[in-house]
XYZ file of N, CA and C in Angstrom:
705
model
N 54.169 8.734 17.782
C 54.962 9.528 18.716
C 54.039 10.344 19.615
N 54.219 10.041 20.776
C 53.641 11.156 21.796
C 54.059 12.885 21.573
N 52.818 13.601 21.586
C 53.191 14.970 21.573
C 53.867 15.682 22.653
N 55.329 15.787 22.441
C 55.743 16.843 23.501
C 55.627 15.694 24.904
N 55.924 14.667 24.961
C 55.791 13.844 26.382
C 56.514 14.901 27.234
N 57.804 15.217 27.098
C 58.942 15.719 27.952
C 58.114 17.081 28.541
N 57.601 17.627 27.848
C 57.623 18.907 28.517
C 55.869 18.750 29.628
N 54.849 17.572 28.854
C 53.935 17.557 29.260
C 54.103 16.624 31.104
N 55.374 16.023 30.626
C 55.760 15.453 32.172
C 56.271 16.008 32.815
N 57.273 16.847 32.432
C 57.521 17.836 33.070
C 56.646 19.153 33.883
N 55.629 19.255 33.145
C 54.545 20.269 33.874
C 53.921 19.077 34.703
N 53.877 18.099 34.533
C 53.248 17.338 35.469
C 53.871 17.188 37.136
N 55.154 16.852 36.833
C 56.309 17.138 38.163
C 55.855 18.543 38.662
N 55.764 19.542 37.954
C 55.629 20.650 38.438
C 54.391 21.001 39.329
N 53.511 20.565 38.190
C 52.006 20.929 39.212
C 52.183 20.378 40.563
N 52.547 19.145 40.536
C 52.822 18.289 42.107
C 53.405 18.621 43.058
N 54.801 19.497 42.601
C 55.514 20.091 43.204
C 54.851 20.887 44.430
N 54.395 21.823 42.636
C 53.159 23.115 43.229
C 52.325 23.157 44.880
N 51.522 21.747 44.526
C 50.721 21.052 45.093
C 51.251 20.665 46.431
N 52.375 20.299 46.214
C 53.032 19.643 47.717
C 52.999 18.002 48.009
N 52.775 17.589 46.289
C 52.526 16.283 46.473
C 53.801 15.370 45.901
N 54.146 14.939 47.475
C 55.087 13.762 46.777
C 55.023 12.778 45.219
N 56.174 13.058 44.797
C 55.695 12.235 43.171
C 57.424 12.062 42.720
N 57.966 10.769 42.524
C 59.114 10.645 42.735
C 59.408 9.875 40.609
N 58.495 9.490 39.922
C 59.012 9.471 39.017
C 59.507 10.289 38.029
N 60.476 9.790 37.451
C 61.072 10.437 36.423
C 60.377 10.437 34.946
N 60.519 12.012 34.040
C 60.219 12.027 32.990
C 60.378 10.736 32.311
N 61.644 9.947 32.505
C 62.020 9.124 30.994
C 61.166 8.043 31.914
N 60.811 7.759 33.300
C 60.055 6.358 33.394
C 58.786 6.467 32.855
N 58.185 8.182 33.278
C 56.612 8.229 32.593
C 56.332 7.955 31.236
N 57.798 8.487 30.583
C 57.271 8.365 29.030
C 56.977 6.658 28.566
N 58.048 6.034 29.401
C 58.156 4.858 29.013
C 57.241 3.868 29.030
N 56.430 4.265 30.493
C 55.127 3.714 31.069
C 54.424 4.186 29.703
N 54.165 5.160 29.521
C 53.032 5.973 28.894
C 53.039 5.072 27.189
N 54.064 4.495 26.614
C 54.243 4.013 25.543
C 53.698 2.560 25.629
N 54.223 2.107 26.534
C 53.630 0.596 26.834
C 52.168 0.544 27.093
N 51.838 1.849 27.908
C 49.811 1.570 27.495
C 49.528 1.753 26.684
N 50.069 3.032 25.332
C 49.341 2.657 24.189
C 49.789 1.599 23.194
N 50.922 0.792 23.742
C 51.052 -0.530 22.725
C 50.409 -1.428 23.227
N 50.084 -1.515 24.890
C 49.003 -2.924 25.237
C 47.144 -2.677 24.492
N 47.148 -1.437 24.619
C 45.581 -0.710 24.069
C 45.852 -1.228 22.563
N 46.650 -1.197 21.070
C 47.176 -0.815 20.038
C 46.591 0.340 19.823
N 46.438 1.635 20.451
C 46.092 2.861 20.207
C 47.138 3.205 19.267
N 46.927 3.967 18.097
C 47.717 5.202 17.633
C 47.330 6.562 17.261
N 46.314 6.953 17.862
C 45.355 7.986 17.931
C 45.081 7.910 19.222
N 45.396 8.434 20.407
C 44.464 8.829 21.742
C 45.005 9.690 22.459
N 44.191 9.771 23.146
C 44.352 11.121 24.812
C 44.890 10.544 26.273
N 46.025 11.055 26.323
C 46.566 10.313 27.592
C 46.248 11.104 28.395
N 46.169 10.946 29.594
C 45.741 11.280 30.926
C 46.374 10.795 32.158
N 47.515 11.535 32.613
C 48.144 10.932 33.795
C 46.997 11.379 34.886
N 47.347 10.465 35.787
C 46.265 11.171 37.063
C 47.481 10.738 38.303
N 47.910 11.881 39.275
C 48.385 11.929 40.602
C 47.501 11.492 41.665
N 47.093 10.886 42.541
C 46.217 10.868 43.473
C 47.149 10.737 44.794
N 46.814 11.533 45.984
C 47.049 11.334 47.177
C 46.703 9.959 47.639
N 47.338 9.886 49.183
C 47.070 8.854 50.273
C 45.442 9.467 50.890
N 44.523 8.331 51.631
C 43.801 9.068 52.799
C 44.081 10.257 53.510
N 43.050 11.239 53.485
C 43.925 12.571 54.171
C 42.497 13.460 54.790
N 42.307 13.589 55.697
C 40.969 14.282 56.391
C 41.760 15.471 56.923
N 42.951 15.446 56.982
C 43.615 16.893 58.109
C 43.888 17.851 56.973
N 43.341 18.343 56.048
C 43.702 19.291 54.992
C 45.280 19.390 54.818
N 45.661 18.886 54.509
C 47.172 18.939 55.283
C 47.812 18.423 53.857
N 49.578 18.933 53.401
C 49.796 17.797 51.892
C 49.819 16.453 52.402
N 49.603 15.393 50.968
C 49.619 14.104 51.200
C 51.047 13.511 51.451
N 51.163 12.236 52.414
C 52.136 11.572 52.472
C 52.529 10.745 51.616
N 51.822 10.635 50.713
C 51.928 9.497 49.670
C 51.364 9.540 48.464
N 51.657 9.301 46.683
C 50.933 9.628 46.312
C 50.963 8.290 45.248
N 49.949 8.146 44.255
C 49.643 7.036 42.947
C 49.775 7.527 42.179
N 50.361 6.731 41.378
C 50.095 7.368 39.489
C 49.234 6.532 38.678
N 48.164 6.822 37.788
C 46.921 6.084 36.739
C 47.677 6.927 35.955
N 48.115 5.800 34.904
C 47.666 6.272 33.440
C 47.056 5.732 32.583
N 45.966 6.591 32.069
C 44.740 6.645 31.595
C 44.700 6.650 30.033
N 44.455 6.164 28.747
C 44.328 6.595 27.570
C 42.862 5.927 26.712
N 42.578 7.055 25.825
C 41.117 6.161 24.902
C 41.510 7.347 24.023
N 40.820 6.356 22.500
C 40.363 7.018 21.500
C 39.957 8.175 21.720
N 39.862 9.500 20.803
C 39.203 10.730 20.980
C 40.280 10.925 19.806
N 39.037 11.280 18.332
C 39.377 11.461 17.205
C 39.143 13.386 17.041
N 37.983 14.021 17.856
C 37.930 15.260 17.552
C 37.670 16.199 18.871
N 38.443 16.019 19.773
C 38.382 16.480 21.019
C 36.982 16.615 21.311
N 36.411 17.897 22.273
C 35.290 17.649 23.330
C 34.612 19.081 22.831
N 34.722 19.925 21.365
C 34.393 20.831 20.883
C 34.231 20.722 19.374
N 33.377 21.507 18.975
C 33.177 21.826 17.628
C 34.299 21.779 16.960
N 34.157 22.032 15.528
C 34.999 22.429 14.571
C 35.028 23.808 14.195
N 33.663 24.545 14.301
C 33.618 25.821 13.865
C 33.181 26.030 15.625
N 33.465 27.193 16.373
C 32.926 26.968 17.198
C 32.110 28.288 17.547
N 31.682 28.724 18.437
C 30.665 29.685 18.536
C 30.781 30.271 20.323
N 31.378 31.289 20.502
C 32.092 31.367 21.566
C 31.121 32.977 22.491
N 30.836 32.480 23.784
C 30.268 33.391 24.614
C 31.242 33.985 25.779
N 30.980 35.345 26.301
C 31.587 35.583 27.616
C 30.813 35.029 28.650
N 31.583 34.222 29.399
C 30.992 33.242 30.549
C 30.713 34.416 31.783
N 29.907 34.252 32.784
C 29.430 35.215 33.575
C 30.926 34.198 34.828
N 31.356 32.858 34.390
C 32.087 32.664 35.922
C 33.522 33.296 35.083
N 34.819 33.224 36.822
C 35.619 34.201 36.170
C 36.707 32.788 36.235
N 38.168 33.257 35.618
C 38.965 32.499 35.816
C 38.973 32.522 36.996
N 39.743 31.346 38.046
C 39.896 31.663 39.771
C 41.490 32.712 39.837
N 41.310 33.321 40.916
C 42.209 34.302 41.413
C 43.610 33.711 41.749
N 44.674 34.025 40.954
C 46.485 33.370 41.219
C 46.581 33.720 42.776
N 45.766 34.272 43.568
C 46.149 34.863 45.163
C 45.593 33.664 45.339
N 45.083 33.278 45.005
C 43.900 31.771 46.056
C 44.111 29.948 45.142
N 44.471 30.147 44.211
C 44.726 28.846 43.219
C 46.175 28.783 43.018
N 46.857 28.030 42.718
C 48.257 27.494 41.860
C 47.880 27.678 40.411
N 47.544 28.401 40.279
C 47.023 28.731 38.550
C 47.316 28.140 37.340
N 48.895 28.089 37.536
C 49.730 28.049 36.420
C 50.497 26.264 36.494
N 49.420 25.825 37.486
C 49.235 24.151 37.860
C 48.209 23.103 37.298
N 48.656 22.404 36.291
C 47.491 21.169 36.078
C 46.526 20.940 37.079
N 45.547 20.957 37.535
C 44.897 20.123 39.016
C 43.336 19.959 38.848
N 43.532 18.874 39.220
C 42.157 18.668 38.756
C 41.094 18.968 39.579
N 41.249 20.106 40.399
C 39.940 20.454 41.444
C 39.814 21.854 40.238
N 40.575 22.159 39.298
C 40.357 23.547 38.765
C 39.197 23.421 38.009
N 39.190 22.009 37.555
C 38.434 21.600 36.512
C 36.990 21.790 36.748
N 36.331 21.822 37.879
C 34.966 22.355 38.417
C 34.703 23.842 37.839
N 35.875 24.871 38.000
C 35.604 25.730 37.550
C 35.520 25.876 35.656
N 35.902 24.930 34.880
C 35.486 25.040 33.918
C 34.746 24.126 33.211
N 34.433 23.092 34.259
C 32.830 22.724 33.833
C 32.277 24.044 33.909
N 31.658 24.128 34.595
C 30.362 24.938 35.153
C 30.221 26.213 33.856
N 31.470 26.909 33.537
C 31.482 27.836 32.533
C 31.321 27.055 30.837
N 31.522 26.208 31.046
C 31.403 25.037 29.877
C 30.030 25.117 29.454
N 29.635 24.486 30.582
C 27.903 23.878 30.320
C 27.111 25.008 30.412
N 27.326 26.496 31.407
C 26.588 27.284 31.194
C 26.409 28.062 29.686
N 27.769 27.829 29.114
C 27.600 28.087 27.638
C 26.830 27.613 26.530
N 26.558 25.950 26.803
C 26.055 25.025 26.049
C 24.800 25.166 26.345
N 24.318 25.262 27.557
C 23.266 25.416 28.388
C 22.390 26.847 27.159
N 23.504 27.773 26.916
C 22.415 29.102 26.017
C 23.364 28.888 24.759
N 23.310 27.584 24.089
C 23.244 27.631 22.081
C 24.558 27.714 22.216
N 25.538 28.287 22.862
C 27.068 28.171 22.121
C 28.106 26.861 22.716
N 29.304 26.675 21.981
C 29.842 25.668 21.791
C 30.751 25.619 23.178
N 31.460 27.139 23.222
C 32.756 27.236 24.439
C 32.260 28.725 25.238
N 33.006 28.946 26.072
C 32.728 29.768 26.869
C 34.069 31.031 26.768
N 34.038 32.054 26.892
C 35.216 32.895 27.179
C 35.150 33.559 28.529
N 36.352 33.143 29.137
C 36.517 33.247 30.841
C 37.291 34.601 30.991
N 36.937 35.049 32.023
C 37.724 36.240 32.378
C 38.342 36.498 33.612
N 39.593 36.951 33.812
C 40.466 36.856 34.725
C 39.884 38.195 36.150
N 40.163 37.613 36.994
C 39.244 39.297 37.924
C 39.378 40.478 37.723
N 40.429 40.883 37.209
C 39.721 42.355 36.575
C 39.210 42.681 35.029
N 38.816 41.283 34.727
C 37.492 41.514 33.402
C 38.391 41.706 31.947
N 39.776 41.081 32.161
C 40.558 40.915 30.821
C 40.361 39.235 30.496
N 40.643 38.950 29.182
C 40.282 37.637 29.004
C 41.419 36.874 29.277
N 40.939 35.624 29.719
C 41.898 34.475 30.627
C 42.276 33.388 29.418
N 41.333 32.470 29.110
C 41.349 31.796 28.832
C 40.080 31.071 28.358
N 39.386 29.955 27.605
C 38.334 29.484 27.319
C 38.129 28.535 28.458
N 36.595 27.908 28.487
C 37.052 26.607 29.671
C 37.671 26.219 29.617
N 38.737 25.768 29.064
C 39.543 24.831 28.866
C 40.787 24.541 27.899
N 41.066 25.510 27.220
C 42.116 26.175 26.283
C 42.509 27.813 26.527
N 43.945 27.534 26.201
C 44.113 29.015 25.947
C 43.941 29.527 24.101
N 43.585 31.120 24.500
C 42.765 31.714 23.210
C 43.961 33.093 22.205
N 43.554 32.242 21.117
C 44.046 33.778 20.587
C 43.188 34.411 19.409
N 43.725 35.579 18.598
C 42.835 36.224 18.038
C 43.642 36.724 17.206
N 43.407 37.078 16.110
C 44.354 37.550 14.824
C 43.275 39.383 14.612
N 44.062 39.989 14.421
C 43.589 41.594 14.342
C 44.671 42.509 13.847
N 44.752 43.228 12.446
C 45.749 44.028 11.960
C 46.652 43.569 11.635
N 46.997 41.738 11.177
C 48.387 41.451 10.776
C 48.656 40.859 11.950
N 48.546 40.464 13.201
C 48.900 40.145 14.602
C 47.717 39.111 15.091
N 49.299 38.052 15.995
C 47.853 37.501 17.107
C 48.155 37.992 18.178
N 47.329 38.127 19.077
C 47.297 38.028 20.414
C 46.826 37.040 21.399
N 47.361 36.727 22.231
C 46.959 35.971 23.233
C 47.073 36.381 24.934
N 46.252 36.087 25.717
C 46.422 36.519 26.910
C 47.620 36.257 27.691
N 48.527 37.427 28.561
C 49.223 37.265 29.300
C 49.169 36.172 30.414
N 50.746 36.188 31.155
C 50.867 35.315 31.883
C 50.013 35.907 33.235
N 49.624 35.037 34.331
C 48.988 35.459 35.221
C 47.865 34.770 35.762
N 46.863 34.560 34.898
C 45.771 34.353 35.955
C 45.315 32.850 34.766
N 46.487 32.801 34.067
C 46.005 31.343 32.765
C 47.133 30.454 33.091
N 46.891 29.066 32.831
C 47.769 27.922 32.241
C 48.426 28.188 31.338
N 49.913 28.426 31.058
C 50.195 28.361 29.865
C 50.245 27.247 29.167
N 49.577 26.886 28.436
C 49.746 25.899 27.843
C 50.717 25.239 26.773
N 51.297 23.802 26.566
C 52.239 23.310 25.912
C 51.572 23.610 24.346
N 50.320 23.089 24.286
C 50.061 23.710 22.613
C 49.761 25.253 22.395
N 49.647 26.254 23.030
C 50.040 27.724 23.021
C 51.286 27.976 22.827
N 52.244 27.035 23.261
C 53.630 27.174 23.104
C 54.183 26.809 21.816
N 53.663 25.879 21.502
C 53.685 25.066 20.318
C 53.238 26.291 19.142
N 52.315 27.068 19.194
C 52.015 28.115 18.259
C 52.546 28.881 18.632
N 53.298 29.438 19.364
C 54.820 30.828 19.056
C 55.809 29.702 18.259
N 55.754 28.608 18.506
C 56.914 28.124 17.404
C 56.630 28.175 16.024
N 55.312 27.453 16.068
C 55.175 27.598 14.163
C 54.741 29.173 14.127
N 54.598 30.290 14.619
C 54.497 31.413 14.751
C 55.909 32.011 14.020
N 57.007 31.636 15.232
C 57.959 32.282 14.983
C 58.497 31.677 13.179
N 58.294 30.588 13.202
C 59.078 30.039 11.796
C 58.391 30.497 10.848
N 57.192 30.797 11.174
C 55.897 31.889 9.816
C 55.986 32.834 9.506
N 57.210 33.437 10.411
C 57.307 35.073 10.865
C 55.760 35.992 11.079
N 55.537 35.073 11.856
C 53.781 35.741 12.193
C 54.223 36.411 13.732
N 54.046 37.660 13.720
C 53.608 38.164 14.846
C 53.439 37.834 15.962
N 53.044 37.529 17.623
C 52.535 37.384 18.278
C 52.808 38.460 19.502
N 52.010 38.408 20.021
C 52.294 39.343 21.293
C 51.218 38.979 22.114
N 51.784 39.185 23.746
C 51.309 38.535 24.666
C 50.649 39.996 25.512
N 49.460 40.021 26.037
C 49.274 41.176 26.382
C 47.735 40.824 27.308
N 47.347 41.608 28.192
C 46.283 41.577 29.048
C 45.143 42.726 28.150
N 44.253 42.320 27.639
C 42.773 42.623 26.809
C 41.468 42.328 27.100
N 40.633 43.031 27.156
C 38.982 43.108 27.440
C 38.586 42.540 26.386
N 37.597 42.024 26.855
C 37.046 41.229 25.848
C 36.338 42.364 24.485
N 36.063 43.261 24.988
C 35.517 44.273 24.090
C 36.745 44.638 22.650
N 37.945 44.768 23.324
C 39.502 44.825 22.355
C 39.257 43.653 21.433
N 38.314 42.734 21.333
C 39.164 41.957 20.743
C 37.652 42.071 19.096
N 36.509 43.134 19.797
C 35.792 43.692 18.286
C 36.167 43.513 17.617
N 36.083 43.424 16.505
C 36.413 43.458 15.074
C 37.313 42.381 14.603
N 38.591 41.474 15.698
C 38.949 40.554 15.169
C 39.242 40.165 13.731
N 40.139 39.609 12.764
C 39.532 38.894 11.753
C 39.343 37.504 12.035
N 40.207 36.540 13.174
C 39.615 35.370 13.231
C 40.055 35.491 15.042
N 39.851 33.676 14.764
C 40.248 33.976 16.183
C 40.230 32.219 16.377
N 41.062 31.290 17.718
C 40.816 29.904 17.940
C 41.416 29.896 19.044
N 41.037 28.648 19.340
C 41.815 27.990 20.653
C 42.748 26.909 20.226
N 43.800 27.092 21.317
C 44.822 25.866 21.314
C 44.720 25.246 22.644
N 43.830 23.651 21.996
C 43.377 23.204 23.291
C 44.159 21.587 24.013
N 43.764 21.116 24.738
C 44.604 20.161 24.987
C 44.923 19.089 24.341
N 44.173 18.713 23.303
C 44.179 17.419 22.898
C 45.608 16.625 22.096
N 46.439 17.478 21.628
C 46.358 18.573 20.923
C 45.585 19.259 19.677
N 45.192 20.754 20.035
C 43.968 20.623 18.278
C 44.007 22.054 18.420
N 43.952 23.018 17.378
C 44.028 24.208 17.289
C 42.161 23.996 16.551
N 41.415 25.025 17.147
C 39.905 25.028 16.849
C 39.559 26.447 16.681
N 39.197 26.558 15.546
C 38.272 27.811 14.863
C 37.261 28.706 15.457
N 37.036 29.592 16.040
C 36.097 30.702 15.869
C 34.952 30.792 15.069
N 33.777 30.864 14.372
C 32.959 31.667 13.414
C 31.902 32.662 14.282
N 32.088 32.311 15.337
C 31.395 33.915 16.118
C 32.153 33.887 17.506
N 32.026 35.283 17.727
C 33.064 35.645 19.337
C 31.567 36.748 19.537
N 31.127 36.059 20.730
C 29.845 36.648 21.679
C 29.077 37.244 20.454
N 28.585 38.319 19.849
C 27.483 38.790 19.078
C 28.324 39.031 17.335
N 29.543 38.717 17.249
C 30.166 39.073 15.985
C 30.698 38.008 15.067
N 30.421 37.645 14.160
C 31.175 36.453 13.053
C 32.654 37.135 13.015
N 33.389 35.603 13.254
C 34.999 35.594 12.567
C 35.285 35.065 11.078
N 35.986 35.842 10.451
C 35.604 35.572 9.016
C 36.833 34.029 8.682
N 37.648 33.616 9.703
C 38.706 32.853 9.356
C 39.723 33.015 7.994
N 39.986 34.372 8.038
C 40.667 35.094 7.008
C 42.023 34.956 7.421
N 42.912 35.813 6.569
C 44.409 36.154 7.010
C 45.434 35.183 7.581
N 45.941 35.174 8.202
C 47.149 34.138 8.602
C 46.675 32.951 9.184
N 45.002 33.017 10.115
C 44.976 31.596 10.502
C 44.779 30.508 9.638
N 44.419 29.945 8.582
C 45.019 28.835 7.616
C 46.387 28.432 8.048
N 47.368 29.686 7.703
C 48.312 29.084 7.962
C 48.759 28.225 9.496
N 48.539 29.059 10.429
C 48.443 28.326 11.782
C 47.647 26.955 11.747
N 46.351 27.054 10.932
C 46.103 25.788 11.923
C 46.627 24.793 10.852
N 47.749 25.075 10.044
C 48.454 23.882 9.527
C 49.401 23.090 10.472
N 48.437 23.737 11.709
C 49.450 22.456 12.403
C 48.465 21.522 13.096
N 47.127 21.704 12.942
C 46.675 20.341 12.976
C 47.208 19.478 12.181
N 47.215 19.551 10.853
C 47.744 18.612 9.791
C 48.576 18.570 10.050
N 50.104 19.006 10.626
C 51.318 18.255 10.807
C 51.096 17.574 12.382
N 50.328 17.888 12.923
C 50.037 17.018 14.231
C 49.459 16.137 14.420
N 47.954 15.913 13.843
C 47.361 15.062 13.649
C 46.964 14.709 12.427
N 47.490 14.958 11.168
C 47.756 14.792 10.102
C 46.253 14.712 9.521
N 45.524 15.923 9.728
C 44.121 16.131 9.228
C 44.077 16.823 8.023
């Protein structure tokens, strides 16, 4: 079973929308497409990847026309550690005044290379991004939370993707009766921590054991959370 197709096609319509890019299929044709590539592949483990592409276009202008690729391969442990080891990135998230933020697109994705590799570039695994006034956004490439006093937190709406597997953890959240609260935090707030992970795209909830100069002890309620790798990808 595909994770969440409906809602992940659905943000897909949306980003396009966003975008200004003509895109006329329907959820139930994508899903349908999307099933038939992984039965011609016999994938039952992989990463799908729709891709939108415009017509020719030199006048900056939206496209008149657009393609759909869909894309899938193996990828047994996403594009990160297991334990991971997490820095504050010197680039920032980009500004909701100047980006579609809260849009899939793949020109965003430059901005989290670059914070990616500058991380890898000095010994750590992921990067921690910060939104312009210096509260935390998001990781390159996942949104982040952090367990502290009985509670998680995760960054407000605004200058992040919300993401479908962030969403996915207020559900097994809410059925855990675990806490959550959504709130704008410095990276300094999030000291002392007891754990902390990302919920990243693949889908995969990924561990913490240091946040910039401090070990996460992976104590307290996250076990229970990331029992949803194992009901997701049955690890």
């Amino acid at each position: 079973m595909i994770f969440k197709a409906k809602e992940h096609y659905e943000r897909l319509k949306r980003s396009a929308e966003l975008m200004h890019i003509p895109f006329d299929y329907s959820v139930e044709q994508l899903t349908e497409l999307t099933y038939e590539l992984l039965e011609r592949n016999g994938f039952t483990d992989a990463y799908i990847r729709p891709l939108v592409t415009c017509s020719p276009n030199m006048s900056l202008s939206k496209g008149k026309q657009s393609y759909l690729s869909l894309l899938a391969w193996e990828w047994n442990n996403g594009y990160l550690a297991d334990k991971m080891k997490i820095m504050t990135s010197d680039f920032q998230r980009p500004n909701p005044k100047a980006f579609k933020v809260e849009a899939k697109v793949g020109g965003h994705y430059v901005n989290s290379i670059l914070a990616c590799q500058d991380a890898k570039d000095k010994g750590y695994d992921e990067a921690l991004v910060l939104d312009e006034n210096g509260n935390v956004a998001e990781s390159s490439g996942a949104n982040v939370f952090y367990e502290k006093n009985g509670m998680l937190f995760t960054p407000a709406k605004g200058s992040i993707l919300p993401g479908i597997t962030r969403q996915t953890v207020f559900e097994i959240c809410d059925e855990l009766n675990i806490p959550v609260k959504e709130e704008f935090f410095s990276p300094e707030e999030m000291r002392g921590a007891d754990a902390g992970f990302s919920a990243e795209q693949q889908p995969r909830l990924l561990p913490w054991i240091l946040l910039m100069i401090f070990p996460l002890p992976r104590n307290g309620m996250i076990p229970q959370v990331l029992l949803y790798n194992r009901l997701i990808r049955k690890e």
